[in-house]
CSV table of C-alpha atoms in Angstrom, one decimal:
chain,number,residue,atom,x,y,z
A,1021,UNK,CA,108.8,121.1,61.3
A,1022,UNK,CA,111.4,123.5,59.8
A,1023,UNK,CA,114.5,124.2,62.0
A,1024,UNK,CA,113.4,128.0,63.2
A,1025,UNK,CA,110.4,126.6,64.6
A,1026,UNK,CA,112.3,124.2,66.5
A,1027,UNK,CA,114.5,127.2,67.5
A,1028,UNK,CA,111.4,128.7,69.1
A,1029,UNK,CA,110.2,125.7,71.0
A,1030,UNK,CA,113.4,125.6,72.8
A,1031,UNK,CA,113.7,129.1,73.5
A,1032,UNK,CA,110.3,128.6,75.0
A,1033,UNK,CA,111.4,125.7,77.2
A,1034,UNK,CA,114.3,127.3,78.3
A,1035,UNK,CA,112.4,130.6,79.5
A,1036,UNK,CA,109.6,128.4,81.0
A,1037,UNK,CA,112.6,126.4,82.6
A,1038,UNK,CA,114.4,129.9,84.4
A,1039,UNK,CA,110.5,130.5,85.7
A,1040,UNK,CA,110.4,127.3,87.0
A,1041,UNK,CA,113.6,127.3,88.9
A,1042,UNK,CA,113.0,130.9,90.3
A,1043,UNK,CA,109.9,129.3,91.5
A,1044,UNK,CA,111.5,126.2,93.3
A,1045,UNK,CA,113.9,128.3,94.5
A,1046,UNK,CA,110.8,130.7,95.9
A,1047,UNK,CA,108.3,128.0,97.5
A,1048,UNK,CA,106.3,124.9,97.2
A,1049,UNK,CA,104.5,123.7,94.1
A,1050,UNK,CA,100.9,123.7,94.2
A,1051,UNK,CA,98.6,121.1,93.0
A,1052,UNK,CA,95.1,122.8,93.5
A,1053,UNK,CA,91.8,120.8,94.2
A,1054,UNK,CA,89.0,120.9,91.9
A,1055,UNK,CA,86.1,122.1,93.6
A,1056,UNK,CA,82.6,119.8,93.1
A,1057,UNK,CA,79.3,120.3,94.2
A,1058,UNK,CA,77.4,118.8,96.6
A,1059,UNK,CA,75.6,116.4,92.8
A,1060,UNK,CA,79.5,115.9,91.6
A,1061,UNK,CA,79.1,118.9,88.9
A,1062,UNK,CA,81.9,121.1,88.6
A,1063,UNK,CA,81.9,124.2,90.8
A,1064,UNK,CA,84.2,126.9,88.6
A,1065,UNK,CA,83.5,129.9,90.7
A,1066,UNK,CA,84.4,127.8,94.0
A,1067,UNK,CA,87.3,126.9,92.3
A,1068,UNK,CA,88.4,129.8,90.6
A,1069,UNK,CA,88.1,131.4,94.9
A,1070,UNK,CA,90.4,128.3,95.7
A,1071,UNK,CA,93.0,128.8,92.8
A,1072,UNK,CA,93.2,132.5,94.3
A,1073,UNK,CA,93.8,132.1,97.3
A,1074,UNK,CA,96.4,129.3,96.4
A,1075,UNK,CA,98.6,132.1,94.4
A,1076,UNK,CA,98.0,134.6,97.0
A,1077,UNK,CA,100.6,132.3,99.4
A,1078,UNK,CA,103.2,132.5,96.9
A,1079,UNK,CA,104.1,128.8,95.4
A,1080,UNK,CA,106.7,128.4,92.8
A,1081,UNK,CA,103.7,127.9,90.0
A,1082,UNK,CA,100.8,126.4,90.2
A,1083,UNK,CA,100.1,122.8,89.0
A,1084,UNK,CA,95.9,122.7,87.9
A,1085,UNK,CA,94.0,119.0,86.9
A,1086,UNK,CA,96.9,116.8,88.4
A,1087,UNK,CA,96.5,114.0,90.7
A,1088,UNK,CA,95.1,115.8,93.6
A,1089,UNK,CA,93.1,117.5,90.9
A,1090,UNK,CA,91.3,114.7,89.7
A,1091,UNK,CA,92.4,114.8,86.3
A,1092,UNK,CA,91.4,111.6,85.7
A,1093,UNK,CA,87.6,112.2,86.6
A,1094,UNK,CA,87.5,115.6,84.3
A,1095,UNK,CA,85.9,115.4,81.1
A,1096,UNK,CA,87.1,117.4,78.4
A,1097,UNK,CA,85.4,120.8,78.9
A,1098,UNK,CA,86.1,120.6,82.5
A,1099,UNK,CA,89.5,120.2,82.0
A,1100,UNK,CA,89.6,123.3,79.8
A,1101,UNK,CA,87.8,124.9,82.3
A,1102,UNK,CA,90.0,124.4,84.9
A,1103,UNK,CA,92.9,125.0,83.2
A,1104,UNK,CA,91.5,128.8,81.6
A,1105,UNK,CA,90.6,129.4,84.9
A,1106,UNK,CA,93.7,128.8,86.9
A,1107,UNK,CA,95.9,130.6,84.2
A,1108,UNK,CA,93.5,133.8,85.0
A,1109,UNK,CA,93.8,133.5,88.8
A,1110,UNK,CA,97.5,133.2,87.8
A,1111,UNK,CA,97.7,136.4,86.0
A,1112,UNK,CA,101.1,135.6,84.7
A,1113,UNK,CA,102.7,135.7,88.7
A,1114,UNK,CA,103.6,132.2,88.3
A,1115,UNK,CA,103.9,129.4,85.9
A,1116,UNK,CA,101.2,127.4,85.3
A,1117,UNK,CA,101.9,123.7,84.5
A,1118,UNK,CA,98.5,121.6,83.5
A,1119,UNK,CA,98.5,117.4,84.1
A,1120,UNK,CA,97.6,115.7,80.8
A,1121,UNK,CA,97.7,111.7,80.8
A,1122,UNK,CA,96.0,108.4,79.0
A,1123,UNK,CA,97.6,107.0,75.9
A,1124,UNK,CA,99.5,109.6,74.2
A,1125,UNK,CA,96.6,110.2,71.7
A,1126,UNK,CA,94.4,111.2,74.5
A,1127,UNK,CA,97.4,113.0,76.2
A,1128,UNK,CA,97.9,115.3,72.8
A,1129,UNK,CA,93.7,116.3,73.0
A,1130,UNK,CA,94.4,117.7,77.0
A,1131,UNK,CA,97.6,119.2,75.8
A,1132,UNK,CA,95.7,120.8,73.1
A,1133,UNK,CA,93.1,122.5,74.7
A,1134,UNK,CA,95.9,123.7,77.9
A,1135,UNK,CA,97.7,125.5,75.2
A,1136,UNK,CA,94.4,127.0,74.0
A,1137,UNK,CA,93.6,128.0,77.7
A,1138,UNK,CA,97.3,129.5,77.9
A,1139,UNK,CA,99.2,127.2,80.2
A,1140,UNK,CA,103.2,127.3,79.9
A,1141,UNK,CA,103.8,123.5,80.2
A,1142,UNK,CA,102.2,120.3,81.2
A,1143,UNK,CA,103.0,117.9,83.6
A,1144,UNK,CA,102.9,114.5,81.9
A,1145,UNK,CA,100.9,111.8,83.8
A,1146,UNK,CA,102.1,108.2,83.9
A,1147,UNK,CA,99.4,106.7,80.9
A,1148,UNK,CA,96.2,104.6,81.4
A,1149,UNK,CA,96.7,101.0,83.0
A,1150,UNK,CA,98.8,98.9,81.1
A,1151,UNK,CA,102.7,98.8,81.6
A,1152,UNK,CA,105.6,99.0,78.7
A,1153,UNK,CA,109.4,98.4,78.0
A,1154,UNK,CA,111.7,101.3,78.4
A,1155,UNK,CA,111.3,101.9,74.2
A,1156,UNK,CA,107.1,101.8,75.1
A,1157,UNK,CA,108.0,104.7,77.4
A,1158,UNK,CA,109.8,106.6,75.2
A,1159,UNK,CA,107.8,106.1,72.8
A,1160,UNK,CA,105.0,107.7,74.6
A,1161,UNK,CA,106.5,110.4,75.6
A,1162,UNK,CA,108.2,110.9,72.0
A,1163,UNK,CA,104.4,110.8,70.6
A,1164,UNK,CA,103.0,113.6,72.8
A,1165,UNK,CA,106.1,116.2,72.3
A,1166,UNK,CA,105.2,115.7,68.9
A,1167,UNK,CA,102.0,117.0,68.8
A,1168,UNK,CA,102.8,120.1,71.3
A,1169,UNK,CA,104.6,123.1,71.1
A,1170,UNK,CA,104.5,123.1,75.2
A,1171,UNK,CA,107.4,122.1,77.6
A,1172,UNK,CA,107.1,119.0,78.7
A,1173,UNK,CA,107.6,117.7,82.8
A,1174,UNK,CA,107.4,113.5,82.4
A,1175,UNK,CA,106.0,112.2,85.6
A,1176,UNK,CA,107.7,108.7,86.5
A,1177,UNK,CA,105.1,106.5,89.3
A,1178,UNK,CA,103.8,103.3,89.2
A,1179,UNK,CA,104.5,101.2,86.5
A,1180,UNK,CA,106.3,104.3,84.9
A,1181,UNK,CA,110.0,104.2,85.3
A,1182,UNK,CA,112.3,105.8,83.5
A,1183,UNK,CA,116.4,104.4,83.0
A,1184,UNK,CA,118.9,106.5,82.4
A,1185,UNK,CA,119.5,105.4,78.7
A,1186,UNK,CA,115.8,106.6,78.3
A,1187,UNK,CA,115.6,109.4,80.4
A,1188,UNK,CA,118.7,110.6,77.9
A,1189,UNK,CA,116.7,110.0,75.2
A,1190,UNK,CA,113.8,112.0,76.2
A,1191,UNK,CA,115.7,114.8,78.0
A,1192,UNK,CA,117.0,115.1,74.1
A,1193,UNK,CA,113.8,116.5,73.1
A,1194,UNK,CA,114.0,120.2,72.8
A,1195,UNK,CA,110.6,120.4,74.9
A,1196,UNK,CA,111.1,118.1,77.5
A,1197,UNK,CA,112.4,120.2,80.2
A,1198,UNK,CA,112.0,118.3,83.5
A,1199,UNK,CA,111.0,115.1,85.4
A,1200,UNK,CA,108.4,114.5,88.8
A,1201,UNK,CA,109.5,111.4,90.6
A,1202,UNK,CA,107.2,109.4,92.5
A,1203,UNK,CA,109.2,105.9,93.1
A,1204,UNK,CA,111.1,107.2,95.6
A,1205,UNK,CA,114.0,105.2,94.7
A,1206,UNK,CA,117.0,107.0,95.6
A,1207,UNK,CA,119.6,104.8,94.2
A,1208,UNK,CA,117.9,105.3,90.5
A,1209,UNK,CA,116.8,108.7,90.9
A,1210,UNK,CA,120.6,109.7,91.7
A,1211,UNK,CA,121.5,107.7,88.2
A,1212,UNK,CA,118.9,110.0,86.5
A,1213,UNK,CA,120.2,112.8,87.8
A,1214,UNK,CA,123.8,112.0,87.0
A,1215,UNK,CA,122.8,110.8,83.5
A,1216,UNK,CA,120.5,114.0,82.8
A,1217,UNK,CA,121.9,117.2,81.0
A,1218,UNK,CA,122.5,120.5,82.6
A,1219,UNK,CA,119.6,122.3,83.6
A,1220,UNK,CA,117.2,119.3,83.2
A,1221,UNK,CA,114.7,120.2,86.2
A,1222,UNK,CA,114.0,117.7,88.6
A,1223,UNK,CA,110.7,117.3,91.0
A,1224,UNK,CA,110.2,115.2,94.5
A,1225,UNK,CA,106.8,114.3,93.4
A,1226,UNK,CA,106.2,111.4,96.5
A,1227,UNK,CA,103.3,111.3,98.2
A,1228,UNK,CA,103.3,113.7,100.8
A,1229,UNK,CA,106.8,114.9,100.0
A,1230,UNK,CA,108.0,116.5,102.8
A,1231,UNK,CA,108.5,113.1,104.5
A,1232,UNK,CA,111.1,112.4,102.0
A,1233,UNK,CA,112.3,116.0,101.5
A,1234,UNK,CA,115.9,115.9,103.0
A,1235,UNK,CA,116.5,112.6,101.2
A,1236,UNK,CA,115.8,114.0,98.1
A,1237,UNK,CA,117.3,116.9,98.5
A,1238,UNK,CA,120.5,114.6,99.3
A,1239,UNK,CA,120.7,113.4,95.7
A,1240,UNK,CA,120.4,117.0,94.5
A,1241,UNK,CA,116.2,117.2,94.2
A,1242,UNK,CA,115.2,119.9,96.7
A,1243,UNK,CA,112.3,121.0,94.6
A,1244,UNK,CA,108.8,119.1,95.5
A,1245,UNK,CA,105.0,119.3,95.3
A,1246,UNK,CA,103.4,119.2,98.3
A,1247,UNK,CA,99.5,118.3,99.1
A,1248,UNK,CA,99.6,120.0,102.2
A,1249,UNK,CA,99.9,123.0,100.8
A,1250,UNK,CA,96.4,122.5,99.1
A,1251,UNK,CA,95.7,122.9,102.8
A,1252,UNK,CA,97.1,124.5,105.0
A,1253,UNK,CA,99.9,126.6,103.1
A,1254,UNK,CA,101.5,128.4,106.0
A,1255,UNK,CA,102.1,124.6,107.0
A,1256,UNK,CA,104.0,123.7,104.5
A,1257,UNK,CA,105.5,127.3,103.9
A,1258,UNK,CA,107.4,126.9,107.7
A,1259,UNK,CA,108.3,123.5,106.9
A,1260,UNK,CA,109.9,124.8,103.6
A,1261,UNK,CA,111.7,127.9,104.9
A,1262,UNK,CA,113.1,125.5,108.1
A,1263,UNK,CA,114.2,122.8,105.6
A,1264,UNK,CA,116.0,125.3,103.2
A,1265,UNK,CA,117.6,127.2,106.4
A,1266,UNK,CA,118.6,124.1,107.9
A,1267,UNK,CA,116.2,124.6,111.0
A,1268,UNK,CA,116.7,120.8,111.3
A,1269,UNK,CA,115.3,121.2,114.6
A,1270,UNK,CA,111.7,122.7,113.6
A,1271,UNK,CA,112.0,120.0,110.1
A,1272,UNK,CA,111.8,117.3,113.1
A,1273,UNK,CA,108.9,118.6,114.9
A,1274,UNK,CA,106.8,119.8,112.1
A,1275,UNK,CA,107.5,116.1,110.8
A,1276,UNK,CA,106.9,114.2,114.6
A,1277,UNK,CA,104.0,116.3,115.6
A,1278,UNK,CA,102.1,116.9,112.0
A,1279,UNK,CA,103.5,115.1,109.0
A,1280,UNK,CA,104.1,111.3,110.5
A,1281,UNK,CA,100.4,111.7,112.2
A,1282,UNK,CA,98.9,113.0,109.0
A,1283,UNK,CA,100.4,110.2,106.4
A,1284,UNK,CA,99.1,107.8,109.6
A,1285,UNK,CA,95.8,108.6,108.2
A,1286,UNK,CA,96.6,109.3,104.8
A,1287,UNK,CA,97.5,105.5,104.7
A,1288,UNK,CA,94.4,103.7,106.0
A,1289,UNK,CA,92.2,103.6,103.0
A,1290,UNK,CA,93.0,104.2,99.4
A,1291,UNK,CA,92.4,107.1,97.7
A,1292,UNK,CA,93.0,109.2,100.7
A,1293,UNK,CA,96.1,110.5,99.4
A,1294,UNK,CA,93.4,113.2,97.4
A,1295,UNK,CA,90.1,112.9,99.7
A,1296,UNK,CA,92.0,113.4,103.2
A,1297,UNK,CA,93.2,116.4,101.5
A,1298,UNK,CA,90.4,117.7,100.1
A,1299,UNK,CA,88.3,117.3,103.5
A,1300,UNK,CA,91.1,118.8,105.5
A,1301,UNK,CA,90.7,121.8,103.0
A,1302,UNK,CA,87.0,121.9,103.9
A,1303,UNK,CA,87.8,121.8,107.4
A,1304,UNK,CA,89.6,125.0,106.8
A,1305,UNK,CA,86.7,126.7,105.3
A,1306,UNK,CA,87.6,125.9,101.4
A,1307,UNK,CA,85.1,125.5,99.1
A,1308,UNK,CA,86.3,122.4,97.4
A,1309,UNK,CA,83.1,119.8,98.2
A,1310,UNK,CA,83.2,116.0,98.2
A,1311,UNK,CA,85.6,114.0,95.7
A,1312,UNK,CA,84.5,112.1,92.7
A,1313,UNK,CA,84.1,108.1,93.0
A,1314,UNK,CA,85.9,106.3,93.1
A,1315,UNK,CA,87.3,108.1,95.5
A,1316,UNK,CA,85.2,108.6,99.0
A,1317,UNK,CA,85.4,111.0,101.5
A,1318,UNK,CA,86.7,109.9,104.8
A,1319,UNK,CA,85.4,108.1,107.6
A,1320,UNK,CA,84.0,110.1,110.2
A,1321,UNK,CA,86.5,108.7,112.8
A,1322,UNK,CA,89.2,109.6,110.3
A,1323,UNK,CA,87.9,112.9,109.8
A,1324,UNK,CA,88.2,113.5,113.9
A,1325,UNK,CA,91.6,112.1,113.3
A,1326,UNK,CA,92.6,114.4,111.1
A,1327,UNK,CA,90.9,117.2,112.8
A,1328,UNK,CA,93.2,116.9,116.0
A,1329,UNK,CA,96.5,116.3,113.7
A,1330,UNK,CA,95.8,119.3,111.6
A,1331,UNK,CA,95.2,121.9,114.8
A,1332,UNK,CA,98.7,120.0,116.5
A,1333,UNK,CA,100.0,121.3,112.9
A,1334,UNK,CA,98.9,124.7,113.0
A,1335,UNK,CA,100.1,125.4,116.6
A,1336,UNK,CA,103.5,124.5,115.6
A,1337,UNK,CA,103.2,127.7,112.6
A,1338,UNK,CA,103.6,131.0,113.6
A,1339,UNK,CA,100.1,133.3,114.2
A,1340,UNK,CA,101.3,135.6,112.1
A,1341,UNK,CA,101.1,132.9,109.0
A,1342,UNK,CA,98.3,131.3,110.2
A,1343,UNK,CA,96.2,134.5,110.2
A,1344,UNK,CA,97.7,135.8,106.3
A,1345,UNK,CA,96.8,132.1,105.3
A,1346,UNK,CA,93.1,132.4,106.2
């Protein structure tokens, strides 16, 4: 790779970076759910309805075949289609950041066909299975920058965990631009951020993030992605304007009377961290159907549950949002 391409790789990062930050800066990140049919096939012109109507609210860009995607039950062509079809629903309002993931050989296939479909970065899932030392991990990361001209957001969860010595290392690569967190391990994630260079972009990426979002935003991480806005947007767009005003107040009762009761039921089964979600869009009216196994839909005495927590939610939002949201 000759030096003036490498020039233009980083020029790249660094003007997919400023759209980035605007966007923190602006709103939530969204993760949208991939709409299914009633026989599991994928339903494109539900989802391209979803993806719309996810922009139309205004997130800082827009986060397509992620976790609460389902990236890991797309198969190739769905995956492109997803991807091509959130980027036109997009329109170039926002950035548009598509989850690739497996072993990095796999990871460099997805990353292929997102920059065919005209994404602006990819969000880096933690690989398939198996765990690694810290040289595995940058290894893996090294392997897929490699093989894409794309900026690069590493995703550190599960048996994924970056040090700081490594998270220099990769941060050195002129298209890795940012890092999710998912550990929620303060302590460390205030090393990575002390150890990372200026301008390195850093996401709360915990599971339902607002729960955590004053911490984070304690060690200097007030960006996150947040499920509920999948949802119910004008929920999470009061609890994001109260957090960033300092409504400390309105944080605590959005988080007493709708968050803590929500992650009560998120909790009870696995997998419900993407199939709560999804059924409390369809309770809204979405057309996102049933999730893929393994992955079930909830219980029906879960999905009363939720019911009752998500109305308590909505009363707390002003009708104003409630009504644009719809």
């Amino acid at each position: 790779m000759c030096g003036c391409h490498l020039r233009t790789e980083t020029a790249e990062a660094t003007e997919t970076v400023e759209r980035l930050r605007a966007g923190m800066e602006r709103g939530v990140l969204s993760f949208p759910l991939t709409g299914f049919r009633a026989d599991g096939s994928l339903d494109l012109d539900a989802f391209r309805e979803y993806v719309a109507a996810q922009v139309a609210t205004g997130p800082g860009a827009v986060f397509p075949a992620c976790g609460t995607g389902e990236f890991f039950s797309l198969d190739e062509e769905e995956y492109r289609q997803v991807v091509t079809a959130t980027v036109e629903e997009s329109a170039g309002r926002l950035p548009v950041v598509a989850g690739i993931g497996y072993g990095w050989a796999q990871a460099a296939r997805f990353a292929r066909i997102a920059e065919e479909a005209g994404a602006d970065a990819l969000l880096v899932l933690p690989h398939y299975l198996v765990s690694g030392p810290q040289s595995g991990l940058v290894a893996q990361v090294e392997q897929i920058a490699a093989r894409t001209r794309l900026p690069l957001i590493v995703y550190q969860r599960d048996q994924v965990a970056f040090s700081t010595e490594s998270l220099e290392r990769i941060a050195a690569l002129p298209t890795v631009v940012g890092l999710k967190d998912g550990h929620s391990d303060l302590d460390r994630l205030q090393r990575l951020t002390l150890a990372a260079p200026d301008g390195f972009l850093f996401f709360n990426g915990a599971a339902t993030a607002e729960i955590q979002a004053r911490a984070y935003a304690a060690v200097g991480v007030p960006a996150y992605s947040s499920a509920v806005h999948a949802f119910a947007p004008e929920i999470a767009a009061a609890f994001f304007t109260a957090l960033r005003d300092g409504d400390h107040p309105r944080v605590d009762r959005l988080l007493r009377d709708f968050y803590l009761p929500f992650v009560e039921i998120r909790d009870r089964v696995p997998g419900y961290g993407v199939s709560l979600v999804k059924a409390a869009a369809r309770l809204r009216g979405r057309p996102v159907g049933p999730v893929r196994a393994p992955l079930t839909d909830p219980a029906p005495a879960d999905l009363a549950d939720l019911e009752r927590v998500l109305a308590a939610g909505l009363d707390l939002v002003p009708s104003a949002l409630t009504g644009a949201a719809r």
